[in-house]
Amino acid sequence: MNNNDDQNHTLPKDHPRYLSLRYRHKIIEGMKNLIVAEAGLIAHGRGECFDYILGEKTNLAAKKAIKAAVALLLLAKHPIISVNGNVAALCPNELVELSNKLNVPLELNLFYRKEGRIEAIKNMLESAGAKNLLGIDETSMVQIEELSSNRRNVDPKGIKIADVVFVPLEDGDRSEALKKTGKKVIAVDLNPISRTSIWADITIVDNIVRVLPEMITILDDLKNLKEDQLLEILNNFNNKKNIQNVLDLIKDYIDAQKEEAFKILP
Ligand code: PTJ
Protein backbone atom coordinates (compact mmCIF):
# COMPACT_ATOMS: atom_id res chain seq x y z
CA MET A 1 0.00 0.00 0.00
CA ASN A 2 1.19 3.51 -0.77
CA ASN A 3 2.03 5.93 2.03
CA ASN A 4 3.59 9.37 2.13
CA ASP A 5 7.13 7.97 2.30
CA ASP A 6 6.81 6.34 -1.10
CA GLN A 7 6.82 9.57 -3.03
CA ASN A 8 9.48 9.81 -5.73
CA HIS A 9 11.24 13.17 -5.47
CA THR A 10 13.48 12.87 -8.53
CA LEU A 11 13.20 16.18 -10.34
CA PRO A 12 14.04 16.66 -13.99
CA LYS A 13 16.41 19.68 -14.19
CA ASP A 14 14.65 21.00 -17.28
CA HIS A 15 11.30 21.20 -15.50
CA PRO A 16 10.08 24.81 -15.86
CA ARG A 17 9.42 24.97 -12.11
CA TYR A 18 12.60 23.08 -11.12
CA LEU A 19 13.83 25.48 -8.43
CA SER A 20 10.43 25.91 -6.88
CA LEU A 21 9.94 22.14 -6.75
CA ARG A 22 13.41 21.60 -5.30
CA TYR A 23 12.66 23.91 -2.36
CA ARG A 24 9.22 22.37 -1.94
CA HIS A 25 10.83 18.96 -1.61
CA LYS A 26 13.37 20.27 0.90
CA ILE A 27 10.43 21.35 3.03
CA ILE A 28 8.76 17.94 2.65
CA GLU A 29 11.99 16.11 3.53
CA GLY A 30 12.44 18.51 6.46
CA MET A 31 9.01 17.61 7.75
CA LYS A 32 9.78 13.90 7.57
CA ASN A 33 12.99 14.53 9.55
CA LEU A 34 11.17 16.61 12.22
CA ILE A 35 12.98 19.80 11.18
CA VAL A 36 9.87 21.39 9.69
CA ALA A 37 6.54 21.56 11.54
CA GLU A 38 3.48 20.23 9.68
CA ALA A 39 2.23 23.83 9.50
CA GLY A 40 5.54 24.72 7.87
CA LEU A 41 4.27 23.14 4.64
CA ILE A 42 1.30 25.47 4.63
CA ALA A 43 3.50 28.46 5.49
CA HIS A 44 5.75 27.57 2.57
CA GLY A 45 2.77 27.39 0.22
CA ARG A 46 1.63 30.82 1.30
CA GLY A 47 5.13 32.12 0.65
CA GLU A 48 5.21 30.54 -2.83
CA CYS A 49 2.00 32.31 -3.69
CA PHE A 50 3.42 35.73 -2.81
CA ASP A 51 6.69 34.89 -4.55
CA TYR A 52 4.76 34.19 -7.76
CA ILE A 53 3.20 37.65 -7.78
CA LEU A 54 6.56 39.23 -7.05
CA GLY A 55 8.04 37.63 -10.17
CA GLU A 56 10.21 35.20 -8.11
CA LYS A 57 13.18 37.55 -8.06
CA THR A 58 14.78 39.97 -5.64
CA ASN A 59 13.27 43.40 -6.26
CA LEU A 60 14.90 46.78 -5.72
CA ALA A 61 12.97 47.42 -2.50
CA ALA A 62 14.22 44.10 -1.09
CA LYS A 63 17.79 45.05 -2.04
CA LYS A 64 17.46 48.34 -0.16
CA ALA A 65 16.04 46.55 2.88
CA ILE A 66 18.85 43.96 2.75
CA LYS A 67 21.48 46.72 2.74
CA ALA A 68 19.83 48.45 5.71
CA ALA A 69 19.51 45.11 7.52
CA VAL A 70 23.20 44.30 7.13
CA ALA A 71 24.13 47.82 8.27
CA LEU A 72 21.95 47.39 11.37
CA LEU A 73 23.43 43.98 12.16
CA LEU A 74 26.94 45.45 11.89
CA LEU A 75 26.02 48.33 14.21
CA ALA A 76 24.25 46.15 16.80
CA LYS A 77 25.83 45.42 20.19
CA HIS A 78 24.04 42.09 20.79
CA PRO A 79 22.56 40.90 17.50
CA ILE A 80 20.96 37.48 17.15
CA ILE A 81 19.66 35.40 14.24
CA SER A 82 16.47 33.54 15.13
CA VAL A 83 15.99 30.16 13.45
CA ASN A 84 12.82 28.17 12.78
CA GLY A 85 12.23 24.86 11.03
CA ASN A 86 11.50 26.20 7.56
CA VAL A 87 14.67 28.28 7.37
CA ALA A 88 16.83 25.45 8.71
CA ALA A 89 15.43 23.10 6.06
CA LEU A 90 15.61 25.53 3.13
CA CYS A 91 19.03 27.11 3.56
CA PRO A 92 21.14 25.74 6.43
CA ASN A 93 24.47 26.47 4.73
CA GLU A 94 23.71 30.11 3.99
CA LEU A 95 22.30 30.62 7.48
CA VAL A 96 25.50 29.29 9.02
CA GLU A 97 27.73 31.25 6.62
CA LEU A 98 25.96 34.50 7.51
CA SER A 99 26.17 33.72 11.22
CA ASN A 100 29.87 32.89 11.04
CA LYS A 101 30.80 35.86 8.84
CA LEU A 102 28.90 38.31 11.04
CA ASN A 103 29.99 36.51 14.20
CA VAL A 104 26.36 36.52 15.32
CA PRO A 105 24.89 33.44 17.07
CA LEU A 106 21.96 31.44 15.73
CA GLU A 107 19.14 30.84 18.22
CA LEU A 108 16.57 28.11 17.69
CA ASN A 109 13.18 29.57 18.52
CA LEU A 110 10.30 27.34 17.52
CA PHE A 111 6.58 27.99 17.42
CA TYR A 112 5.65 24.31 17.30
CA ARG A 113 7.32 22.27 20.03
CA LYS A 114 7.60 18.56 19.38
CA GLU A 115 9.99 16.07 20.88
CA GLY A 116 13.09 15.66 18.73
CA ARG A 117 12.68 18.86 16.71
CA ILE A 118 15.37 20.90 18.50
CA GLU A 119 17.80 17.98 18.21
CA ALA A 120 17.03 17.51 14.49
CA ILE A 121 17.55 21.21 13.69
CA LYS A 122 20.69 21.35 15.85
CA ASN A 123 22.18 18.38 13.95
CA MET A 124 21.29 19.94 10.60
CA LEU A 125 22.94 23.26 11.47
CA GLU A 126 25.99 21.67 13.05
CA SER A 127 26.55 19.56 9.93
CA ALA A 128 26.44 22.84 8.01
CA GLY A 129 29.24 24.14 10.27
CA ALA A 130 27.35 26.12 12.93
CA LYS A 131 29.70 27.15 15.74
CA ASN A 132 27.51 29.32 17.89
CA LEU A 133 24.08 27.77 18.50
CA LEU A 134 21.74 28.99 21.22
CA GLY A 135 18.24 27.92 22.24
CA ILE A 136 19.26 24.28 22.59
CA ASP A 137 19.12 23.72 26.34
CA GLU A 138 15.44 24.00 27.23
CA THR A 139 16.16 23.86 30.97
CA SER A 140 18.02 27.17 30.91
CA MET A 141 15.43 29.14 28.95
CA VAL A 142 13.92 32.38 30.26
CA GLN A 143 10.70 34.00 29.14
CA ILE A 144 9.70 37.12 27.25
CA GLU A 145 6.51 38.16 29.06
CA GLU A 146 5.09 40.10 26.10
CA LEU A 147 4.76 36.88 24.07
CA SER A 148 2.12 34.23 24.67
CA SER A 149 3.28 31.58 22.17
CA ASN A 150 6.04 28.99 22.59
CA ARG A 151 8.41 31.59 21.20
CA ARG A 152 8.33 33.31 24.61
CA ASN A 153 10.94 30.77 25.80
CA VAL A 154 14.28 32.25 24.80
CA ASP A 155 17.95 31.82 25.56
CA PRO A 156 19.24 34.17 28.28
CA LYS A 157 22.41 34.69 26.21
CA GLY A 158 20.54 35.33 22.95
CA ILE A 159 17.17 36.88 22.15
CA LYS A 160 16.65 37.90 25.79
CA ILE A 161 19.57 40.35 25.80
CA ALA A 162 19.62 41.14 22.07
CA ASP A 163 19.24 44.69 20.80
CA VAL A 164 18.67 43.54 17.21
CA VAL A 165 16.80 40.33 16.28
CA PHE A 166 16.93 38.99 12.73
CA VAL A 167 13.70 37.07 12.20
CA PRO A 168 13.39 35.06 9.01
CA LEU A 169 9.87 34.02 7.98
CA GLU A 170 7.47 33.22 10.78
CA ASP A 171 4.06 33.76 12.38
CA GLY A 172 2.76 37.21 13.17
CA ASP A 173 2.86 38.29 16.79
CA ARG A 174 6.57 38.31 17.51
CA SER A 175 7.81 41.50 15.79
CA GLU A 176 5.28 43.46 17.83
CA ALA A 177 6.23 41.75 21.11
CA LEU A 178 9.96 42.10 20.50
CA LYS A 179 9.54 45.78 19.68
CA LYS A 180 7.62 46.31 22.91
CA THR A 181 10.71 45.09 24.75
CA GLY A 182 12.77 47.78 23.00
CA LYS A 183 14.48 45.55 20.44
CA LYS A 184 14.93 46.29 16.75
CA VAL A 185 13.49 43.68 14.40
CA ILE A 186 14.65 42.73 10.92
CA ALA A 187 12.09 40.46 9.22
CA VAL A 188 12.08 38.43 6.03
CA ASP A 189 8.56 37.78 4.80
CA LEU A 190 7.18 37.34 1.29
CA ASN A 191 3.87 38.72 2.53
CA PRO A 192 4.39 42.50 2.58
CA ILE A 193 1.33 43.16 4.73
CA SER A 194 1.68 40.43 7.36
CA ARG A 195 1.81 41.61 10.98
CA THR A 196 5.48 40.61 11.01
CA SER A 197 6.20 42.80 7.97
CA ILE A 198 4.30 45.81 9.24
CA TRP A 199 5.74 45.78 12.76
CA ALA A 200 9.37 45.15 11.82
CA ASP A 201 11.89 48.00 11.68
CA ILE A 202 13.33 46.57 8.49
CA THR A 203 11.18 44.29 6.33
CA ILE A 204 12.78 42.32 3.53
CA VAL A 205 9.97 41.21 1.21
CA ASP A 206 11.69 38.41 -0.65
CA ASN A 207 12.25 34.67 -0.51
CA ILE A 208 14.64 33.64 2.27
CA VAL A 209 16.47 31.39 -0.21
CA ARG A 210 17.48 34.50 -2.20
CA VAL A 211 17.82 36.85 0.78
CA LEU A 212 20.57 35.00 2.65
CA PRO A 213 23.04 34.78 -0.30
CA GLU A 214 22.38 38.46 -1.06
CA MET A 215 23.03 39.39 2.59
CA ILE A 216 26.35 37.53 2.47
CA THR A 217 27.38 39.44 -0.66
CA ILE A 218 26.33 42.81 0.80
CA LEU A 219 28.15 42.00 4.02
CA ASP A 220 31.40 41.75 2.08
CA ASP A 221 30.72 45.25 0.69
CA LEU A 222 29.75 46.85 4.02
CA LYS A 223 31.96 45.16 6.59
CA ASN A 224 34.76 47.73 6.34
CA LEU A 225 32.53 50.83 6.45
CA LYS A 226 32.79 53.22 9.38
CA GLU A 227 30.00 53.59 11.92
CA ASP A 228 28.78 56.92 10.50
CA GLN A 229 28.61 55.43 7.00
CA LEU A 230 26.50 52.53 8.29
CA LEU A 231 24.28 54.98 10.17
CA GLU A 232 23.79 56.96 6.98
CA ILE A 233 22.51 53.84 5.20
CA LEU A 234 20.04 53.30 8.04
CA ASN A 235 18.90 56.91 8.15
CA ASN A 236 18.18 56.85 4.41
CA PHE A 237 15.94 53.80 4.78
CA ASN A 238 12.18 54.20 5.29
CA ASN A 239 10.45 50.88 6.00
CA LYS A 240 6.88 52.02 5.42
CA LYS A 241 7.79 53.61 2.07
CA ASN A 242 9.75 50.53 1.10
CA ILE A 243 6.80 48.19 1.80
CA GLN A 244 4.51 50.53 -0.14
CA ASN A 245 6.93 50.30 -3.07
CA VAL A 246 6.65 46.50 -2.93
CA LEU A 247 2.85 46.76 -3.06
CA ASP A 248 3.14 49.00 -6.14
CA LEU A 249 5.49 46.47 -7.68
CA ILE A 250 2.94 43.67 -7.15
CA LYS A 251 0.23 45.80 -8.79
CA ASP A 252 2.50 46.55 -11.77
CA TYR A 253 3.54 42.91 -12.07
CA ILE A 254 -0.07 41.72 -12.14
CA ASP A 255 -1.00 44.37 -14.70
CA ALA A 256 1.89 43.27 -16.93
CA GLN A 257 0.85 39.62 -16.57
CA LYS A 258 -2.46 40.38 -18.27
CA GLU A 259 -0.43 40.13 -21.48
CA GLU A 260 2.86 38.46 -20.45
CA ALA A 261 1.34 35.31 -18.95
CA PHE A 262 -0.23 34.35 -22.28
CA LYS A 263 3.02 34.56 -24.25
CA ILE A 264 3.87 30.94 -23.40
CA LEU A 265 1.02 29.87 -25.66
CA PRO A 266 1.91 28.97 -29.25
O1 PTJ B 1 9.45 25.92 12.85
P1 PTJ B 1 8.43 26.63 13.69
O2 PTJ B 1 7.76 25.68 14.68
O3 PTJ B 1 9.01 27.80 14.43
O4 PTJ B 1 7.25 27.18 12.74
C1 PTJ B 1 7.57 27.98 11.62
C2 PTJ B 1 6.30 28.38 10.82
C3 PTJ B 1 6.76 29.05 9.54
C4 PTJ B 1 5.48 27.13 10.51
C5 PTJ B 1 5.44 29.35 11.68
O5 PTJ B 1 6.21 30.45 12.02
C6 PTJ B 1 4.18 29.79 10.95
O6 PTJ B 1 3.14 29.18 11.06
O7 PTJ B 1 4.31 30.88 10.16
P2 PTJ B 1 3.10 31.56 9.31
O8 PTJ B 1 2.17 32.26 10.22
O9 PTJ B 1 2.54 30.59 8.34
O10 PTJ B 1 3.88 32.68 8.53
C7 PTJ B 1 4.92 32.38 7.64
C8 PTJ B 1 5.16 33.63 6.77
O11 PTJ B 1 6.35 33.38 6.04
C9 PTJ B 1 4.04 33.89 5.74
O12 PTJ B 1 3.77 35.28 5.71
C10 PTJ B 1 4.67 33.46 4.40
O13 PTJ B 1 4.22 34.26 3.33
C11 PTJ B 1 6.14 33.68 4.66
N1 PTJ B 1 7.03 32.77 3.92
C12 PTJ B 1 6.84 31.45 3.67
N2 PTJ B 1 7.88 30.94 3.00
C13 PTJ B 1 8.78 31.96 2.84
C14 PTJ B 1 8.22 33.13 3.43
N3 PTJ B 1 8.89 34.30 3.44
C15 PTJ B 1 10.11 34.32 2.88
N4 PTJ B 1 10.69 33.25 2.29
C16 PTJ B 1 10.06 32.05 2.25
N5 PTJ B 1 10.64 30.99 1.67
Coordinates of C-alpha atoms and ligand atoms in Angstrom, one line a residue:
M1 CA 0.0 0.0 0.0
N2 CA 1.2 3.5 -0.8
N3 CA 2.0 5.9 2.0
N4 CA 3.6 9.4 2.1
D5 CA 7.1 8.0 2.3
D6 CA 6.8 6.3 -1.1
Q7 CA 6.8 9.6 -3.0
N8 CA 9.5 9.8 -5.7
H9 CA 11.2 13.2 -5.5
T10 CA 13.5 12.9 -8.5
L11 CA 13.2 16.2 -10.3
P12 CA 14.0 16.7 -14.0
K13 CA 16.4 19.7 -14.2
D14 CA 14.6 21.0 -17.3
H15 CA 11.3 21.2 -15.5
P16 CA 10.1 24.8 -15.9
R17 CA 9.4 25.0 -12.1
Y18 CA 12.6 23.1 -11.1
L19 CA 13.8 25.5 -8.4
S20 CA 10.4 25.9 -6.9
L21 CA 9.9 22.1 -6.8
R22 CA 13.4 21.6 -5.3
Y23 CA 12.7 23.9 -2.4
R24 CA 9.2 22.4 -1.9
H25 CA 10.8 19.0 -1.6
K26 CA 13.4 20.3 0.9
I27 CA 10.4 21.3 3.0
I28 CA 8.8 17.9 2.7
E29 CA 12.0 16.1 3.5
G30 CA 12.4 18.5 6.5
M31 CA 9.0 17.6 7.7
K32 CA 9.8 13.9 7.6
N33 CA 13.0 14.5 9.6
L34 CA 11.2 16.6 12.2
I35 CA 13.0 19.8 11.2
V36 CA 9.9 21.4 9.7
A37 CA 6.5 21.6 11.5
E38 CA 3.5 20.2 9.7
A39 CA 2.2 23.8 9.5
G40 CA 5.5 24.7 7.9
L41 CA 4.3 23.1 4.6
I42 CA 1.3 25.5 4.6
A43 CA 3.5 28.5 5.5
H44 CA 5.7 27.6 2.6
G45 CA 2.8 27.4 0.2
R46 CA 1.6 30.8 1.3
G47 CA 5.1 32.1 0.6
E48 CA 5.2 30.5 -2.8
C49 CA 2.0 32.3 -3.7
F50 CA 3.4 35.7 -2.8
D51 CA 6.7 34.9 -4.5
Y52 CA 4.8 34.2 -7.8
I53 CA 3.2 37.7 -7.8
L54 CA 6.6 39.2 -7.0
G55 CA 8.0 37.6 -10.2
E56 CA 10.2 35.2 -8.1
K57 CA 13.2 37.6 -8.1
T58 CA 14.8 40.0 -5.6
N59 CA 13.3 43.4 -6.3
L60 CA 14.9 46.8 -5.7
A61 CA 13.0 47.4 -2.5
A62 CA 14.2 44.1 -1.1
K63 CA 17.8 45.0 -2.0
K64 CA 17.5 48.3 -0.2
A65 CA 16.0 46.5 2.9
I66 CA 18.8 44.0 2.8
K67 CA 21.5 46.7 2.7
A68 CA 19.8 48.5 5.7
A69 CA 19.5 45.1 7.5
V70 CA 23.2 44.3 7.1
A71 CA 24.1 47.8 8.3
L72 CA 21.9 47.4 11.4
L73 CA 23.4 44.0 12.2
L74 CA 26.9 45.4 11.9
L75 CA 26.0 48.3 14.2
A76 CA 24.3 46.2 16.8
K77 CA 25.8 45.4 20.2
H78 CA 24.0 42.1 20.8
P79 CA 22.6 40.9 17.5
I80 CA 21.0 37.5 17.2
I81 CA 19.7 35.4 14.2
S82 CA 16.5 33.5 15.1
V83 CA 16.0 30.2 13.4
N84 CA 12.8 28.2 12.8
G85 CA 12.2 24.9 11.0
N86 CA 11.5 26.2 7.6
V87 CA 14.7 28.3 7.4
A88 CA 16.8 25.5 8.7
A89 CA 15.4 23.1 6.1
L90 CA 15.6 25.5 3.1
C91 CA 19.0 27.1 3.6
P92 CA 21.1 25.7 6.4
N93 CA 24.5 26.5 4.7
E94 CA 23.7 30.1 4.0
L95 CA 22.3 30.6 7.5
V96 CA 25.5 29.3 9.0
E97 CA 27.7 31.2 6.6
L98 CA 26.0 34.5 7.5
S99 CA 26.2 33.7 11.2
N100 CA 29.9 32.9 11.0
K101 CA 30.8 35.9 8.8
L102 CA 28.9 38.3 11.0
N103 CA 30.0 36.5 14.2
V104 CA 26.4 36.5 15.3
P105 CA 24.9 33.4 17.1
L106 CA 22.0 31.4 15.7
E107 CA 19.1 30.8 18.2
L108 CA 16.6 28.1 17.7
N109 CA 13.2 29.6 18.5
L110 CA 10.3 27.3 17.5
F111 CA 6.6 28.0 17.4
Y112 CA 5.6 24.3 17.3
R113 CA 7.3 22.3 20.0
K114 CA 7.6 18.6 19.4
E115 CA 10.0 16.1 20.9
G116 CA 13.1 15.7 18.7
R117 CA 12.7 18.9 16.7
I118 CA 15.4 20.9 18.5
E119 CA 17.8 18.0 18.2
A120 CA 17.0 17.5 14.5
I121 CA 17.6 21.2 13.7
K122 CA 20.7 21.3 15.8
N123 CA 22.2 18.4 13.9
M124 CA 21.3 19.9 10.6
L125 CA 22.9 23.3 11.5
E126 CA 26.0 21.7 13.1
S127 CA 26.5 19.6 9.9
A128 CA 26.4 22.8 8.0
G129 CA 29.2 24.1 10.3
A130 CA 27.3 26.1 12.9
K131 CA 29.7 27.2 15.7
N132 CA 27.5 29.3 17.9
L133 CA 24.1 27.8 18.5
L134 CA 21.7 29.0 21.2
G135 CA 18.2 27.9 22.2
I136 CA 19.3 24.3 22.6
D137 CA 19.1 23.7 26.3
E138 CA 15.4 24.0 27.2
T139 CA 16.2 23.9 31.0
S140 CA 18.0 27.2 30.9
M141 CA 15.4 29.1 28.9
V142 CA 13.9 32.4 30.3
Q143 CA 10.7 34.0 29.1
I144 CA 9.7 37.1 27.3
E145 CA 6.5 38.2 29.1
E146 CA 5.1 40.1 26.1
L147 CA 4.8 36.9 24.1
S148 CA 2.1 34.2 24.7
S149 CA 3.3 31.6 22.2
N150 CA 6.0 29.0 22.6
R151 CA 8.4 31.6 21.2
R152 CA 8.3 33.3 24.6
N153 CA 10.9 30.8 25.8
V154 CA 14.3 32.2 24.8
D155 CA 17.9 31.8 25.6
P156 CA 19.2 34.2 28.3
K157 CA 22.4 34.7 26.2
G158 CA 20.5 35.3 23.0
I159 CA 17.2 36.9 22.1
K160 CA 16.7 37.9 25.8
I161 CA 19.6 40.3 25.8
A162 CA 19.6 41.1 22.1
D163 CA 19.2 44.7 20.8
V164 CA 18.7 43.5 17.2
V165 CA 16.8 40.3 16.3
F166 CA 16.9 39.0 12.7
V167 CA 13.7 37.1 12.2
P168 CA 13.4 35.1 9.0
L169 CA 9.9 34.0 8.0
E170 CA 7.5 33.2 10.8
D171 CA 4.1 33.8 12.4
G172 CA 2.8 37.2 13.2
D173 CA 2.9 38.3 16.8
R174 CA 6.6 38.3 17.5
S175 CA 7.8 41.5 15.8
E176 CA 5.3 43.5 17.8
A177 CA 6.2 41.8 21.1
L178 CA 10.0 42.1 20.5
K179 CA 9.5 45.8 19.7
K180 CA 7.6 46.3 22.9
T181 CA 10.7 45.1 24.7
G182 CA 12.8 47.8 23.0
K183 CA 14.5 45.6 20.4
K184 CA 14.9 46.3 16.8
V185 CA 13.5 43.7 14.4
I186 CA 14.6 42.7 10.9
A187 CA 12.1 40.5 9.2
V188 CA 12.1 38.4 6.0
D189 CA 8.6 37.8 4.8
L190 CA 7.2 37.3 1.3
N191 CA 3.9 38.7 2.5
P192 CA 4.4 42.5 2.6
I193 CA 1.3 43.2 4.7
S194 CA 1.7 40.4 7.4
R195 CA 1.8 41.6 11.0
T196 CA 5.5 40.6 11.0
S197 CA 6.2 42.8 8.0
I198 CA 4.3 45.8 9.2
W199 CA 5.7 45.8 12.8
A200 CA 9.4 45.2 11.8
D201 CA 11.9 48.0 11.7
I202 CA 13.3 46.6 8.5
T203 CA 11.2 44.3 6.3
I204 CA 12.8 42.3 3.5
V205 CA 10.0 41.2 1.2
D206 CA 11.7 38.4 -0.6
N207 CA 12.3 34.7 -0.5
I208 CA 14.6 33.6 2.3
V209 CA 16.5 31.4 -0.2
R210 CA 17.5 34.5 -2.2
V211 CA 17.8 36.8 0.8
L212 CA 20.6 35.0 2.6
P213 CA 23.0 34.8 -0.3
E214 CA 22.4 38.5 -1.1
M215 CA 23.0 39.4 2.6
I216 CA 26.3 37.5 2.5
T217 CA 27.4 39.4 -0.7
I218 CA 26.3 42.8 0.8
L219 CA 28.1 42.0 4.0
D220 CA 31.4 41.7 2.1
D221 CA 30.7 45.2 0.7
L222 CA 29.7 46.9 4.0
K223 CA 32.0 45.2 6.6
N224 CA 34.8 47.7 6.3
L225 CA 32.5 50.8 6.4
K226 CA 32.8 53.2 9.4
E227 CA 30.0 53.6 11.9
D228 CA 28.8 56.9 10.5
Q229 CA 28.6 55.4 7.0
L230 CA 26.5 52.5 8.3
L231 CA 24.3 55.0 10.2
E232 CA 23.8 57.0 7.0
I233 CA 22.5 53.8 5.2
L234 CA 20.0 53.3 8.0
N235 CA 18.9 56.9 8.1
N236 CA 18.2 56.9 4.4
F237 CA 15.9 53.8 4.8
N238 CA 12.2 54.2 5.3
N239 CA 10.5 50.9 6.0
K240 CA 6.9 52.0 5.4
K241 CA 7.8 53.6 2.1
N242 CA 9.8 50.5 1.1
I243 CA 6.8 48.2 1.8
Q244 CA 4.5 50.5 -0.1
N245 CA 6.9 50.3 -3.1
V246 CA 6.6 46.5 -2.9
L247 CA 2.9 46.8 -3.1
D248 CA 3.1 49.0 -6.1
L249 CA 5.5 46.5 -7.7
I250 CA 2.9 43.7 -7.2
K251 CA 0.2 45.8 -8.8
D252 CA 2.5 46.6 -11.8
Y253 CA 3.5 42.9 -12.1
I254 CA -0.1 41.7 -12.1
D255 CA -1.0 44.4 -14.7
A256 CA 1.9 43.3 -16.9
Q257 CA 0.8 39.6 -16.6
K258 CA -2.5 40.4 -18.3
E259 CA -0.4 40.1 -21.5
E260 CA 2.9 38.5 -20.4
A261 CA 1.3 35.3 -19.0
F262 CA -0.2 34.3 -22.3
K263 CA 3.0 34.6 -24.3
I264 CA 3.9 30.9 -23.4
L265 CA 1.0 29.9 -25.7
P266 CA 1.9 29.0 -29.2
Ligands
PTJ1 O1 9.4 25.9 12.8 P1 8.4 26.6 13.7 O2 7.8 25.7 14.7 O3 9.0 27.8 14.4 O4 7.2 27.2 12.7 C1 7.6 28.0 11.6 C2 6.3 28.4 10.8 C3 6.8 29.1 9.5 C4 5.5 27.1 10.5 C5 5.4 29.3 11.7 O5 6.2 30.5 12.0 C6 4.2 29.8 10.9 O6 3.1 29.2 11.1 O7 4.3 30.9 10.2 P2 3.1 31.6 9.3 O8 2.2 32.3 10.2 O9 2.5 30.6 8.3 O10 3.9 32.7 8.5 C7 4.9 32.4 7.6 C8 5.2 33.6 6.8 O11 6.3 33.4 6.0 C9 4.0 33.9 5.7 O12 3.8 35.3 5.7 C10 4.7 33.5 4.4 O13 4.2 34.3 3.3 C11 6.1 33.7 4.7 N1 7.0 32.8 3.9 C12 6.8 31.5 3.7 N2 7.9 30.9 3.0 C13 8.8 32.0 2.8 C14 8.2 33.1 3.4 N3 8.9 34.3 3.4 C15 10.1 34.3 2.9 N4 10.7 33.3 2.3 C16 10.1 32.0 2.3 N5 10.6 31.0 1.7

